[in-house]
Amino acid sequence: MQGPAILIGEQLGLYKALSASGLVTSEELAKKTGLAERYVREWLAGQAAGGYVNYDAASGKYMMTPEQAFTLANEDSPVYIPGAFYLISSIYKDRAKIADAFRTGKGIGWHEHHNDLFIGTHKFFRPGYLANLVSSWLPSLDGVVQKLNDGALVADVGCGYGSSTVIMAKAFPKSQFFGYDYHLESIEWAKDVAFTEGVSSNTTFEVALAKSYPRKDFDLVTFFDCLHDMGDPVGAAKHVHESLKPNGTWMIVEPYSNERVDQNLNPIGRVFYNASSMLCVPASLSQEVGLAIGAQAGDSKLREIASAGGFKQFKRATQTPFNRIFEARL
Ligand SMILES: C[S@@+](CC[C@H](N)C(=O)[O-])C[C@H]1O[C@@H](n2cnc3c(N)ncnc32)[C@H](O)[C@@H]1O
């Protein structure tokens, strides 16, 4: 019950308005947001019952603490959570389709899901990229930040709405970024995001497959949370290999995972294995080869893929509790 109420609060700007208001009545919040007071009053009580906002019984007013605002109102905070609920919402909506795939063994393409998946992926992953990509992930790769500062050519493959592309383009204005994804709708959104964020001049977004995107001589090719979604990750690795300069770098960001199932039976594995069975495995099975390594493939599987693609060096460069960052070199 809390999940959809979080999405209503996000969509209608209730959290943002409340967190910017201090102590307010439901009438004041309804007026501020232009919404119907009777609905807002009930929503506030539900939020307070969940501990997501605070209620002051003496005055009958509501407010959000900085911690509550950090998770629910501030899209740039590293723990902004509503994106997760859009993702979950898409899975509920596509449940019949997914159950059918369990019966037939057939795949479900990323593009075949409800729109909540695409917006959810953007909103859910962006906070982690904002918090880590420029400050720690790129610096963990040998010589890459220097090249980006000087002006490098970068491909961000499987870029979705382009959150990672736009963050890098903002940080490194002398570099040129090409975002590729096979999903047309995502590419259209990515162009909009780049425009809004003021990075249209050093970003280009195109519909393209990981195995056949155009252009060569990239200094850096990045794959954010998408290699395991691909049917033919080895084919993709080979194409990355061909598209890089001889001293170029392939950066692969994958969900955090240990090597074996018994080592992943924890809250992170719980989220990722479930997402994997309902989103990632079907996505891979819908494409040619259909390798379906899953979102919890261990380092050795990823190393095998990079090596089959022709990469001589492969290492885990850094990690967070949610992500592993790999560096592959020619
Ligand atoms: C989990 S989403 C990650 C999106 C984005 N990188 C991010 O981190 O927000 C996986 C993305 O991979 C894309 N994708 C899947 N298979 C692909 C392929 N073979 N070639 C190009 N893109 C692909 C999907 O369309 C989707 O946008």
mmCIF file of C-alpha atoms and ligand atoms in Angstrom:
data_model
loop_
_atom_site.group_PDB
_atom_site.id
_atom_site.type_symbol
_atom_site.label_atom_id
_atom_site.label_comp_id
_atom_site.label_asym_id
_atom_site.label_seq_id
_atom_site.Cartn_x
_atom_site.Cartn_y
_atom_site.Cartn_z
ATOM 1 C CA MET A 1 0.000 0.000 0.000
ATOM 2 C CA GLN A 2 2.904 2.330 0.743
ATOM 3 C CA GLY A 3 4.470 1.706 -2.693
ATOM 4 C CA PRO A 4 1.828 3.278 -4.939
ATOM 5 C CA ALA A 5 1.316 6.051 -2.360
ATOM 6 C CA ILE A 6 5.032 6.877 -2.708
ATOM 7 C CA LEU A 7 4.578 7.108 -6.483
ATOM 8 C CA ILE A 8 1.549 9.397 -6.068
ATOM 9 C CA GLY A 9 3.602 11.616 -3.745
ATOM 10 C CA GLU A 10 6.492 11.692 -6.235
ATOM 11 C CA GLN A 11 4.347 12.259 -9.307
ATOM 12 C CA LEU A 12 2.256 15.056 -7.775
ATOM 13 C CA GLY A 13 5.150 16.843 -6.081
ATOM 14 C CA LEU A 14 3.780 16.277 -2.575
ATOM 15 C CA TYR A 15 7.112 15.315 -0.997
ATOM 16 C CA LYS A 16 8.949 18.236 -2.597
ATOM 17 C CA ALA A 17 6.268 20.727 -1.530
ATOM 18 C CA LEU A 18 6.041 19.335 2.010
ATOM 19 C CA SER A 19 9.797 19.207 2.554
ATOM 20 C CA ALA A 20 10.089 22.847 1.446
ATOM 21 C CA SER A 21 7.265 24.019 3.738
ATOM 22 C CA GLY A 22 8.115 23.248 7.358
ATOM 23 C CA LEU A 23 5.044 22.446 9.485
ATOM 24 C CA VAL A 24 1.847 22.637 7.388
ATOM 25 C CA THR A 25 -1.794 21.580 7.559
ATOM 26 C CA SER A 26 -3.338 19.393 4.862
ATOM 27 C CA GLU A 27 -5.221 22.490 3.640
ATOM 28 C CA GLU A 28 -1.956 24.414 3.223
ATOM 29 C CA LEU A 29 -0.262 21.532 1.386
ATOM 30 C CA ALA A 30 -3.310 21.009 -0.859
ATOM 31 C CA LYS A 31 -3.305 24.705 -1.740
ATOM 32 C CA LYS A 32 0.420 24.688 -2.441
ATOM 33 C CA THR A 33 0.201 21.656 -4.739
ATOM 34 C CA GLY A 34 -3.168 22.504 -6.324
ATOM 35 C CA LEU A 35 -4.616 19.159 -5.195
ATOM 36 C CA ALA A 36 -7.881 18.133 -3.524
ATOM 37 C CA GLU A 37 -7.567 18.583 0.266
ATOM 38 C CA ARG A 38 -9.553 15.470 1.218
ATOM 39 C CA TYR A 39 -7.110 13.271 -0.741
ATOM 40 C CA VAL A 40 -4.043 15.085 0.551
ATOM 41 C CA ARG A 41 -5.241 14.730 4.178
ATOM 42 C CA GLU A 42 -5.645 10.952 3.842
ATOM 43 C CA TRP A 43 -2.333 10.608 1.993
ATOM 44 C CA LEU A 44 -0.514 12.544 4.737
ATOM 45 C CA ALA A 45 -1.941 10.289 7.445
ATOM 46 C CA GLY A 46 -0.817 7.198 5.524
ATOM 47 C CA GLN A 47 2.670 8.643 5.118
ATOM 48 C CA ALA A 48 2.840 9.491 8.821
ATOM 49 C CA ALA A 49 1.701 5.955 9.721
ATOM 50 C CA GLY A 50 4.618 4.659 7.627
ATOM 51 C CA GLY A 51 7.113 7.038 9.243
ATOM 52 C CA TYR A 52 7.746 8.773 5.914
ATOM 53 C CA VAL A 53 6.515 12.148 7.234
ATOM 54 C CA ASN A 54 6.014 13.395 10.800
ATOM 55 C CA TYR A 55 2.713 14.455 12.410
ATOM 56 C CA ASP A 56 2.408 17.039 15.182
ATOM 57 C CA ALA A 57 -0.835 16.097 16.981
ATOM 58 C CA ALA A 58 -0.988 19.359 18.986
ATOM 59 C CA SER A 59 -1.159 21.571 15.883
ATOM 60 C CA GLY A 60 -2.577 18.995 13.421
ATOM 61 C CA LYS A 61 0.326 19.799 11.090
ATOM 62 C CA TYR A 62 2.756 17.658 9.098
ATOM 63 C CA MET A 63 6.443 18.039 8.182
ATOM 64 C CA MET A 64 9.428 16.105 6.819
ATOM 65 C CA THR A 65 12.753 15.713 8.615
ATOM 66 C CA PRO A 66 15.967 16.223 6.574
ATOM 67 C CA GLU A 67 16.389 12.429 6.529
ATOM 68 C CA GLN A 68 12.882 11.861 5.155
ATOM 69 C CA ALA A 69 13.440 14.584 2.535
ATOM 70 C CA PHE A 70 16.812 13.025 1.635
ATOM 71 C CA THR A 71 15.166 9.749 0.615
ATOM 72 C CA LEU A 72 11.843 11.030 -0.800
ATOM 73 C CA ALA A 73 12.140 14.681 -1.933
ATOM 74 C CA ASN A 74 15.713 15.272 -3.090
ATOM 75 C CA GLU A 75 16.297 13.636 -6.497
ATOM 76 C CA ASP A 76 20.027 14.345 -6.313
ATOM 77 C CA SER A 77 20.602 12.591 -2.986
ATOM 78 C CA PRO A 78 22.436 9.249 -3.135
ATOM 79 C CA VAL A 79 19.524 7.480 -1.408
ATOM 80 C CA TYR A 80 16.554 8.893 -3.358
ATOM 81 C CA ILE A 81 14.243 5.857 -3.418
ATOM 82 C CA PRO A 82 11.035 6.498 -5.451
ATOM 83 C CA GLY A 83 12.674 5.152 -8.657
ATOM 84 C CA ALA A 84 12.674 1.672 -7.095
ATOM 85 C CA PHE A 85 8.890 1.806 -6.795
ATOM 86 C CA TYR A 86 8.448 2.680 -10.482
ATOM 87 C CA LEU A 87 10.537 -0.399 -11.319
ATOM 88 C CA ILE A 88 8.431 -2.574 -9.035
ATOM 89 C CA SER A 89 5.265 -1.048 -10.474
ATOM 90 C CA SER A 90 6.296 -2.101 -14.000
ATOM 91 C CA ILE A 91 6.830 -5.684 -12.824
ATOM 92 C CA TYR A 92 3.356 -5.836 -11.237
ATOM 93 C CA LYS A 93 1.849 -4.504 -14.467
ATOM 94 C CA ASP A 94 3.741 -7.054 -16.615
ATOM 95 C CA ARG A 95 3.255 -10.008 -14.236
ATOM 96 C CA ALA A 96 0.988 -12.018 -16.565
ATOM 97 C CA LYS A 97 3.462 -11.630 -19.441
ATOM 98 C CA ILE A 98 6.350 -12.674 -17.164
ATOM 99 C CA ALA A 99 4.480 -15.697 -15.773
ATOM 100 C CA ASP A 100 3.772 -16.740 -19.353
ATOM 101 C CA ALA A 101 7.499 -16.546 -20.159
ATOM 102 C CA PHE A 102 8.217 -18.868 -17.208
ATOM 103 C CA ARG A 103 5.869 -21.389 -18.932
ATOM 104 C CA THR A 104 7.182 -21.025 -22.498
ATOM 105 C CA GLY A 105 10.842 -20.229 -21.805
ATOM 106 C CA LYS A 106 10.636 -17.380 -24.317
ATOM 107 C CA GLY A 107 12.142 -13.966 -23.676
ATOM 108 C CA ILE A 108 10.618 -10.521 -23.084
ATOM 109 C CA GLY A 109 12.470 -7.610 -24.663
ATOM 110 C CA TRP A 110 13.272 -4.555 -22.526
ATOM 111 C CA HIS A 111 11.104 -2.522 -24.934
ATOM 112 C CA GLU A 112 8.097 -4.803 -24.300
ATOM 113 C CA HIS A 113 7.693 -3.654 -20.691
ATOM 114 C CA HIS A 114 5.442 -0.971 -19.243
ATOM 115 C CA ASN A 115 6.835 2.558 -19.400
ATOM 116 C CA ASP A 116 7.301 2.607 -15.593
ATOM 117 C CA LEU A 117 10.364 0.401 -16.119
ATOM 118 C CA PHE A 118 12.210 2.992 -18.176
ATOM 119 C CA ILE A 119 11.442 5.980 -15.962
ATOM 120 C CA GLY A 120 12.109 3.783 -12.885
ATOM 121 C CA THR A 121 15.515 2.665 -14.170
ATOM 122 C CA HIS A 122 16.474 6.294 -14.768
ATOM 123 C CA LYS A 123 15.278 7.518 -11.385
ATOM 124 C CA PHE A 124 16.652 4.496 -9.485
ATOM 125 C CA PHE A 125 20.165 4.333 -10.981
ATOM 126 C CA ARG A 126 20.865 8.056 -11.392
ATOM 127 C CA PRO A 127 21.410 8.741 -7.636
ATOM 128 C CA GLY A 128 24.128 6.062 -7.455
ATOM 129 C CA TYR A 129 25.837 7.425 -10.568
ATOM 130 C CA LEU A 130 25.661 11.009 -9.243
ATOM 131 C CA ALA A 131 27.237 9.927 -5.966
ATOM 132 C CA ASN A 132 30.005 7.714 -7.379
ATOM 133 C CA LEU A 133 30.716 7.944 -11.090
ATOM 134 C CA VAL A 134 32.852 11.095 -11.293
ATOM 135 C CA SER A 135 34.185 11.002 -7.722
ATOM 136 C CA SER A 136 35.283 7.370 -7.527
ATOM 137 C CA TRP A 137 34.398 5.025 -10.409
ATOM 138 C CA LEU A 138 36.153 6.882 -13.260
ATOM 139 C CA PRO A 139 39.224 7.653 -11.093
ATOM 140 C CA SER A 140 39.561 3.914 -10.395
ATOM 141 C CA LEU A 141 40.346 3.337 -14.096
ATOM 142 C CA ASP A 142 43.944 3.737 -15.243
ATOM 143 C CA GLY A 143 44.537 7.124 -16.943
ATOM 144 C CA VAL A 144 40.889 7.666 -17.902
ATOM 145 C CA VAL A 145 40.173 10.909 -16.007
ATOM 146 C CA GLN A 146 43.211 12.581 -17.590
ATOM 147 C CA LYS A 147 41.966 11.628 -21.065
ATOM 148 C CA LEU A 148 38.447 12.868 -20.255
ATOM 149 C CA ASN A 149 39.799 16.188 -18.992
ATOM 150 C CA ASP A 150 41.918 16.612 -22.126
ATOM 151 C CA GLY A 151 39.067 15.689 -24.491
ATOM 152 C CA ALA A 152 38.191 12.060 -25.198
ATOM 153 C CA LEU A 153 35.753 10.134 -27.393
ATOM 154 C CA VAL A 154 33.340 8.074 -25.298
ATOM 155 C CA ALA A 155 30.563 5.574 -26.117
ATOM 156 C CA ASP A 156 27.970 4.846 -23.415
ATOM 157 C CA VAL A 157 26.301 1.637 -24.608
ATOM 158 C CA GLY A 158 22.855 0.526 -23.357
ATOM 159 C CA CYS A 159 22.527 4.077 -22.064
ATOM 160 C CA GLY A 160 18.743 4.042 -21.440
ATOM 161 C CA TYR A 161 17.633 7.582 -20.539
ATOM 162 C CA GLY A 162 21.287 8.619 -20.542
ATOM 163 C CA SER A 163 21.745 9.398 -16.824
ATOM 164 C CA SER A 164 25.358 8.206 -16.872
ATOM 165 C CA THR A 165 26.069 9.879 -20.248
ATOM 166 C CA VAL A 166 24.759 13.241 -19.062
ATOM 167 C CA ILE A 167 26.638 13.109 -15.724
ATOM 168 C CA MET A 168 29.922 12.421 -17.562
ATOM 169 C CA ALA A 169 29.211 15.036 -20.254
ATOM 170 C CA LYS A 170 28.651 17.677 -17.573
ATOM 171 C CA ALA A 171 31.851 16.800 -15.727
ATOM 172 C CA PHE A 172 34.042 16.613 -18.851
ATOM 173 C CA PRO A 173 32.965 19.348 -21.292
ATOM 174 C CA LYS A 174 35.984 18.833 -23.592
ATOM 175 C CA SER A 175 34.984 15.215 -24.280
ATOM 176 C CA GLN A 176 32.371 13.964 -26.748
ATOM 177 C CA PHE A 177 29.844 11.374 -25.581
ATOM 178 C CA PHE A 178 27.830 9.007 -27.793
ATOM 179 C CA GLY A 179 24.903 7.281 -26.059
ATOM 180 C CA TYR A 180 23.650 4.107 -27.752
ATOM 181 C CA ASP A 181 20.613 1.982 -26.912
ATOM 182 C CA TYR A 182 18.400 -0.257 -29.038
ATOM 183 C CA HIS A 183 15.247 1.190 -27.396
ATOM 184 C CA LEU A 184 13.998 4.165 -29.440
ATOM 185 C CA GLU A 185 11.818 5.635 -26.676
ATOM 186 C CA SER A 186 14.762 5.709 -24.238
ATOM 187 C CA ILE A 187 16.966 7.408 -26.818
ATOM 188 C CA GLU A 188 14.307 10.105 -27.372
ATOM 189 C CA TRP A 189 14.136 10.696 -23.607
ATOM 190 C CA ALA A 190 17.923 10.787 -23.330
ATOM 191 C CA LYS A 191 18.026 13.608 -25.885
ATOM 192 C CA ASP A 192 15.477 15.544 -23.794
ATOM 193 C CA VAL A 193 17.425 14.936 -20.570
ATOM 194 C CA ALA A 194 20.650 16.119 -22.252
ATOM 195 C CA PHE A 195 18.905 19.258 -23.494
ATOM 196 C CA THR A 196 17.424 20.053 -20.064
ATOM 197 C CA GLU A 197 20.801 19.489 -18.398
ATOM 198 C CA GLY A 198 22.565 21.733 -20.921
ATOM 199 C CA VAL A 199 24.855 19.092 -22.463
ATOM 200 C CA SER A 200 23.386 18.795 -25.974
ATOM 201 C CA SER A 201 26.587 20.152 -27.513
ATOM 202 C CA ASN A 202 28.833 17.305 -26.306
ATOM 203 C CA THR A 203 26.316 14.435 -26.383
ATOM 204 C CA THR A 204 24.793 12.495 -29.290
ATOM 205 C CA PHE A 205 22.164 9.800 -28.735
ATOM 206 C CA GLU A 206 21.448 7.156 -31.357
ATOM 207 C CA VAL A 207 19.465 3.942 -31.616
ATOM 208 C CA ALA A 208 22.071 1.194 -31.998
ATOM 209 C CA LEU A 209 22.814 -2.335 -30.835
ATOM 210 C CA ALA A 210 25.773 -3.136 -28.613
ATOM 211 C CA LYS A 211 27.062 -5.468 -31.339
ATOM 212 C CA SER A 212 26.937 -2.939 -34.160
ATOM 213 C CA TYR A 213 26.996 0.675 -32.928
ATOM 214 C CA PRO A 214 28.764 2.982 -35.402
ATOM 215 C CA ARG A 215 32.067 4.885 -35.046
ATOM 216 C CA LYS A 216 35.499 3.714 -33.941
ATOM 217 C CA ASP A 217 38.530 5.015 -32.084
ATOM 218 C CA PHE A 218 36.842 5.448 -28.725
ATOM 219 C CA ASP A 219 39.051 6.191 -25.733
ATOM 220 C CA LEU A 220 36.427 4.814 -23.377
ATOM 221 C CA VAL A 221 33.384 2.577 -23.840
ATOM 222 C CA THR A 222 31.035 2.254 -20.866
ATOM 223 C CA PHE A 223 28.306 -0.325 -20.136
ATOM 224 C CA PHE A 224 26.150 0.633 -17.138
ATOM 225 C CA ASP A 225 24.026 -2.202 -15.800
ATOM 226 C CA CYS A 226 23.271 -3.629 -19.222
ATOM 227 C CA LEU A 227 25.843 -6.285 -20.226
ATOM 228 C CA HIS A 228 23.901 -9.005 -18.399
ATOM 229 C CA ASP A 229 20.663 -7.876 -20.160
ATOM 230 C CA MET A 230 22.141 -8.625 -23.567
ATOM 231 C CA GLY A 231 21.547 -11.863 -25.451
ATOM 232 C CA ASP A 232 25.071 -11.966 -26.845
ATOM 233 C CA PRO A 233 27.454 -10.295 -24.397
ATOM 234 C CA VAL A 234 30.431 -11.977 -26.106
ATOM 235 C CA GLY A 235 29.373 -10.472 -29.454
ATOM 236 C CA ALA A 236 29.083 -7.109 -27.686
ATOM 237 C CA ALA A 237 32.559 -7.527 -26.128
ATOM 238 C CA LYS A 238 34.047 -8.269 -29.576
ATOM 239 C CA HIS A 239 32.440 -5.133 -31.013
ATOM 240 C CA VAL A 240 33.701 -3.001 -28.092
ATOM 241 C CA HIS A 241 37.174 -4.415 -28.720
ATOM 242 C CA GLU A 242 37.015 -3.361 -32.386
ATOM 243 C CA SER A 243 35.678 0.109 -31.582
ATOM 244 C CA LEU A 244 38.364 1.075 -29.021
ATOM 245 C CA LYS A 245 41.672 2.786 -29.639
ATOM 246 C CA PRO A 246 44.608 0.424 -28.873
ATOM 247 C CA ASN A 247 45.084 2.003 -25.429
ATOM 248 C CA GLY A 248 41.349 2.427 -24.797
ATOM 249 C CA THR A 249 39.326 1.212 -21.806
ATOM 250 C CA TRP A 250 36.100 -0.766 -21.496
ATOM 251 C CA MET A 251 34.297 0.124 -18.262
ATOM 252 C CA ILE A 252 31.649 -2.365 -17.201
ATOM 253 C CA VAL A 253 29.311 -1.564 -14.308
ATOM 254 C CA GLU A 254 27.353 -4.557 -13.050
ATOM 255 C CA PRO A 255 25.200 -5.145 -9.957
ATOM 256 C CA TYR A 256 27.130 -6.198 -6.841
ATOM 257 C CA SER A 257 27.430 -9.964 -6.618
ATOM 258 C CA ASN A 258 29.631 -12.623 -5.141
ATOM 259 C CA GLU A 259 30.728 -15.678 -7.109
ATOM 260 C CA ARG A 260 28.215 -18.275 -5.908
ATOM 261 C CA VAL A 261 24.490 -18.401 -5.095
ATOM 262 C CA ASP A 262 25.097 -19.343 -1.453
ATOM 263 C CA GLN A 263 27.241 -16.190 -1.070
ATOM 264 C CA ASN A 264 24.441 -13.989 -2.423
ATOM 265 C CA LEU A 265 21.647 -15.011 -0.080
ATOM 266 C CA ASN A 266 21.387 -11.571 1.521
ATOM 267 C CA PRO A 267 19.247 -8.408 0.983
ATOM 268 C CA ILE A 268 21.245 -7.351 -2.116
ATOM 269 C CA GLY A 269 20.915 -10.795 -3.688
ATOM 270 C CA ARG A 270 17.241 -10.770 -2.784
ATOM 271 C CA VAL A 271 16.618 -7.603 -4.802
ATOM 272 C CA PHE A 272 18.897 -8.480 -7.726
ATOM 273 C CA TYR A 273 17.972 -12.173 -8.208
ATOM 274 C CA ASN A 274 14.279 -11.244 -8.190
ATOM 275 C CA ALA A 275 14.802 -8.367 -10.634
ATOM 276 C CA SER A 276 16.928 -10.719 -12.720
ATOM 277 C CA SER A 277 14.293 -13.455 -13.003
ATOM 278 C CA MET A 278 11.577 -10.972 -13.989
ATOM 279 C CA LEU A 279 13.542 -8.444 -16.111
ATOM 280 C CA CYS A 280 17.142 -9.321 -16.965
ATOM 281 C CA VAL A 281 16.913 -13.022 -17.855
ATOM 282 C CA PRO A 282 13.807 -12.435 -20.035
ATOM 283 C CA ALA A 283 15.572 -9.477 -21.722
ATOM 284 C CA SER A 284 18.596 -11.583 -22.636
ATOM 285 C CA LEU A 285 16.487 -14.557 -23.744
ATOM 286 C CA SER A 286 14.621 -12.254 -26.162
ATOM 287 C CA GLN A 287 17.823 -11.523 -28.112
ATOM 288 C CA GLU A 288 20.045 -13.645 -30.353
ATOM 289 C CA VAL A 289 22.201 -16.257 -28.543
ATOM 290 C CA GLY A 290 20.189 -15.662 -25.326
ATOM 291 C CA LEU A 291 23.105 -16.357 -22.972
ATOM 292 C CA ALA A 292 21.132 -15.027 -19.975
ATOM 293 C CA ILE A 293 23.992 -14.773 -17.480
ATOM 294 C CA GLY A 294 21.648 -13.022 -14.992
ATOM 295 C CA ALA A 295 22.188 -9.929 -12.854
ATOM 296 C CA GLN A 296 24.194 -11.930 -10.281
ATOM 297 C CA ALA A 297 26.844 -13.368 -12.601
ATOM 298 C CA GLY A 298 30.142 -13.647 -10.713
ATOM 299 C CA ASP A 299 33.419 -11.959 -11.688
ATOM 300 C CA SER A 300 34.708 -15.137 -13.341
ATOM 301 C CA LYS A 301 31.785 -15.251 -15.800
ATOM 302 C CA LEU A 302 32.330 -11.584 -16.727
ATOM 303 C CA ARG A 303 36.066 -12.181 -17.115
ATOM 304 C CA GLU A 304 35.296 -15.115 -19.446
ATOM 305 C CA ILE A 305 33.083 -12.843 -21.608
ATOM 306 C CA ALA A 306 35.710 -10.086 -21.809
ATOM 307 C CA SER A 307 38.397 -12.624 -22.660
ATOM 308 C CA ALA A 308 36.223 -14.248 -25.380
ATOM 309 C CA GLY A 309 35.780 -10.719 -26.777
ATOM 310 C CA GLY A 310 39.567 -10.422 -27.142
ATOM 311 C CA PHE A 311 40.408 -8.388 -24.009
ATOM 312 C CA LYS A 312 43.768 -9.314 -22.486
ATOM 313 C CA GLN A 313 43.320 -7.528 -19.152
ATOM 314 C CA PHE A 314 40.318 -7.599 -16.856
ATOM 315 C CA LYS A 315 39.986 -6.528 -13.222
ATOM 316 C CA ARG A 316 37.445 -5.344 -10.658
ATOM 317 C CA ALA A 317 38.563 -1.720 -10.305
ATOM 318 C CA THR A 318 36.269 -0.668 -7.467
ATOM 319 C CA GLN A 319 32.879 -1.374 -5.932
ATOM 320 C CA THR A 320 30.046 -0.074 -3.780
ATOM 321 C CA PRO A 321 27.572 -2.182 -1.790
ATOM 322 C CA PHE A 322 25.362 -2.179 -4.924
ATOM 323 C CA ASN A 323 27.792 -2.180 -7.869
ATOM 324 C CA ARG A 324 30.982 -3.744 -9.210
ATOM 325 C CA ILE A 325 33.080 -1.635 -11.590
ATOM 326 C CA PHE A 326 35.334 -3.542 -13.999
ATOM 327 C CA GLU A 327 38.146 -2.323 -16.225
ATOM 328 C CA ALA A 328 38.949 -4.264 -19.404
ATOM 329 C CA ARG A 329 41.920 -3.362 -21.614
ATOM 330 C CA LEU A 330 43.087 -4.589 -24.984
HETATM 331 C C1 LIG B 1 18.934 -1.916 -16.884
HETATM 332 S S1 LIG B 1 18.873 -0.837 -18.267
HETATM 333 C C2 LIG B 1 20.231 0.273 -17.897
HETATM 334 C C3 LIG B 1 20.091 1.592 -18.599
HETATM 335 C C4 LIG B 1 21.194 2.612 -18.321
HETATM 336 N N1 LIG B 1 22.507 2.117 -18.704
HETATM 337 C C5 LIG B 1 21.214 3.009 -16.857
HETATM 338 O O1 LIG B 1 22.121 2.587 -16.149
HETATM 339 O O2 LIG B 1 20.316 3.754 -16.420
HETATM 340 C C6 LIG B 1 19.516 -1.833 -19.605
HETATM 341 C C7 LIG B 1 19.539 -1.096 -20.947
HETATM 342 O O3 LIG B 1 20.203 -1.911 -21.927
HETATM 343 C C8 LIG B 1 19.558 -1.746 -23.168
HETATM 344 N N2 LIG B 1 19.889 -2.905 -24.022
HETATM 345 C C9 LIG B 1 19.568 -4.196 -23.813
HETATM 346 N N3 LIG B 1 20.066 -4.980 -24.772
HETATM 347 C C10 LIG B 1 20.733 -4.161 -25.626
HETATM 348 C C11 LIG B 1 21.491 -4.380 -26.810
HETATM 349 N N4 LIG B 1 21.678 -5.614 -27.291
HETATM 350 N N5 LIG B 1 22.046 -3.314 -27.419
HETATM 351 C C12 LIG B 1 21.885 -2.065 -26.926
HETATM 352 N N6 LIG B 1 21.179 -1.796 -25.805
HETATM 353 C C13 LIG B 1 20.620 -2.834 -25.147
HETATM 354 C C14 LIG B 1 18.084 -1.630 -22.801
HETATM 355 O O4 LIG B 1 17.314 -1.050 -23.818
HETATM 356 C C15 LIG B 1 18.160 -0.784 -21.521
HETATM 357 O O5 LIG B 1 18.054 0.585 -21.806
#
